[in-house]
Amino acid sequence: MSIARVQTFSFSGIDALPVEVQVQIAPGLPLFLIVGLADKAVGESRERVRAALTAMGLALPPKRILVNLAPADLLKEGSHFDLPIALGVLTAMDILPAEEMAQFAALGELSLDGRLAPVAGILPAAIAAGARDLGLICPQSQGAEASWAGEIGVLAPPDLLTLINHFKGDAVLASPARGPIETGPNGPDMADIRGMTVARRAAEIAAAGGHNLLMIGPPGGGKSMLAARIPGLLPDLSPREALEVSMVHSVAGMLHEGRLVTRPPFREPHHSASMAAIAGGGNRAKPGEISLAHRGVLFLDEFPEFPRAALEALRQPLESGRTTVARAAAHVTYPARFQLIAAMNPCRCGYLFDPARACGRAPRCGEDYQGKISGPLMDRIGIVIEMSPVTPAELLHAPIGETTALIASRIATARAAQRERYGDAAANNAEAPGDMIELLPDAKGFVEHAAEKLRLSARGFTRILRVARSIADLAGADSVRRADIAEALAYRHRVPGRNPLTQPPIKLVASRDSG
């Protein structure tokens, strides 16, 4: 009495963990049993397998069929175990050759008529299969996605019968071609924005260094309009980053038609989103918005309106670049290196500083509204700007601003300088260690004095240096100058003891001519 073995994978974050499907058919009362810490979706596989075999004119033998998913202490979740279980049963019935099945891993969901339905996680599974010198069997609609894993053998049949005919030599499955590259739609142009000179400058600096940005202003002030144009300023993802992002989207089941993501993603969840939707979690520990925004932009409009728990869940990922979903059975970690762009009104009514529509509860209205955002979260935001509404005269007569293409070219030059400077130590200035940022002597003395006067935390001090480094990169300077430090301070800090959201900002001006 032999045991048939088929390789497949379970998922922990974007990591594909090997699982061996062991099938034994033994004499005894007719029984189809699946063991090995399987969830409900996996337990239901036996009915889908039974129906798929019946649709092909096959019947399970009237014996005891035992399916073990090893290792038995690893939680198995998802319908992608349907195909490897079916292949294991067919191998145990001597319908498929065991020697050839040992050369492949398999993932796929079975329909009742034997067709293969798409499942999540094909790309990381294909990469893991290639690392183990295995080919991959997957649904036809996901063959293009699996082909991005490199030079591995991929079989992508439309149904179970076609796969059986391939192994029997009655038909030949051609290797699928790689999927297209997801370029993303052309976003709106920065030239559409009239006026807003300071806000445009802050957005350019944030995009150049990957810094977090908070925009504060009344309703209709252009905050959302500006945020929607920031992704167009960012350069394409590097091959390594594209693979990371595509793997996250694959696990989430969002890699449509096998398209490799090469543009920074842009996610904008509604402020009613739960903490699990933002940080990840749920019944199957799916990636949240911060992971889907990995190497891209997470835009949170109406920032204080998000649940407090969801906002506080951003604190650790903003520092570490990853998020961990703690569950009773396991801890699941997803990458979450994203750029936070947030927008908010200065108070609940939105008109705290508008003399024409003065807030009746000022300044208490602004203080209560600001209290929804904790100090540690604010300390992780490198650039804070207050935006005034654009007047009708500016909309009609202000000159057309620079285009997205022109600004993106400057940002691409700045990012190239950062890659050359940091190598593998950091992807951009927002991740750079403070000791790798070179300051001129007068800038060093100035920032030391400012840090003492403004009572900057160690994190805040480092973020000032990082923002100043981005300002210097846009100017093509080799070292950070005094004027760069002054501009970085103006974008972030206010007078000590004053509420940064209910008091007008301090204008720190340093002439670039005078240094």
Short mmCIF file of N, CA and C in Angstrom, two decimals, residues 3 17 22-23 63 76 96 101 116-117 130 219 267 313 321 336 345 358 384 394 425 436 453:
data_model
loop_
_atom_site.label_atom_id
_atom_site.label_comp_id
_atom_site.label_asym_id
_atom_site.label_seq_id
_atom_site.Cartn_x
_atom_site.Cartn_y
_atom_site.Cartn_z
N ILE A 3 1.84 5.48 -0.80
CA ILE A 3 1.33 6.80 -0.49
C ILE A 3 1.71 7.74 -1.63
N LEU A 17 5.11 28.70 2.17
CA LEU A 17 5.66 27.63 2.99
C LEU A 17 5.31 26.29 2.36
N GLN A 22 -0.23 14.25 1.19
CA GLN A 22 -0.03 12.80 1.19
C GLN A 22 -1.39 12.11 1.13
N VAL A 23 -1.56 11.21 0.16
CA VAL A 23 -2.84 10.53 -0.05
C VAL A 23 -2.63 9.02 0.06
N LYS A 63 -13.19 2.81 -0.89
CA LYS A 63 -12.20 2.46 0.13
C LYS A 63 -12.01 3.64 1.06
N LYS A 76 -3.58 25.34 7.48
CA LYS A 76 -3.82 25.34 6.03
C LYS A 76 -5.12 26.09 5.76
N LEU A 96 -2.40 9.06 -12.71
CA LEU A 96 -1.29 9.96 -13.04
C LEU A 96 0.01 9.34 -12.59
N MET A 101 4.66 13.66 -11.31
CA MET A 101 4.00 14.55 -10.35
C MET A 101 4.98 15.04 -9.29
N LEU A 116 -10.58 24.76 -13.58
CA LEU A 116 -9.71 25.33 -12.56
C LEU A 116 -9.98 26.82 -12.42
N ALA A 117 -10.28 27.25 -11.23
CA ALA A 117 -10.57 28.66 -10.94
C ALA A 117 -9.34 29.32 -10.34
N GLY A 130 10.29 27.46 -7.87
CA GLY A 130 11.57 27.55 -8.59
C GLY A 130 12.76 27.38 -7.67
N PRO A 219 -12.06 73.18 3.69
CA PRO A 219 -12.66 72.38 2.60
C PRO A 219 -12.54 73.09 1.26
N ARG A 267 -3.14 54.04 -2.88
CA ARG A 267 -4.30 53.55 -2.16
C ARG A 267 -4.94 54.70 -1.39
N ALA A 313 -2.30 52.28 14.57
CA ALA A 313 -1.69 51.10 13.95
C ALA A 313 -0.67 51.49 12.89
N GLY A 321 8.68 49.60 8.39
CA GLY A 321 8.44 49.19 7.01
C GLY A 321 7.76 47.85 6.88
N ALA A 336 5.41 46.78 4.45
CA ALA A 336 4.56 47.98 4.48
C ALA A 336 5.44 49.23 4.47
N ASN A 345 -8.92 68.99 7.72
CA ASN A 345 -9.36 70.36 7.98
C ASN A 345 -8.74 70.83 9.29
N ALA A 358 -15.74 82.74 10.47
CA ALA A 358 -15.02 82.39 11.69
C ALA A 358 -15.74 81.26 12.42
N VAL A 384 4.72 69.18 7.16
CA VAL A 384 3.37 69.64 7.50
C VAL A 384 3.20 71.02 6.87
N GLU A 394 -7.21 83.95 -8.59
CA GLU A 394 -6.07 83.09 -8.91
C GLU A 394 -6.45 82.01 -9.91
N ALA A 425 21.82 50.51 1.45
CA ALA A 425 21.54 50.93 2.83
C ALA A 425 20.16 51.57 2.97
N MET A 436 24.58 59.25 7.55
CA MET A 436 24.96 59.25 6.14
C MET A 436 24.57 60.55 5.44
N LYS A 453 16.25 74.75 20.57
CA LYS A 453 15.19 75.72 20.79
C LYS A 453 13.80 75.10 20.59
#
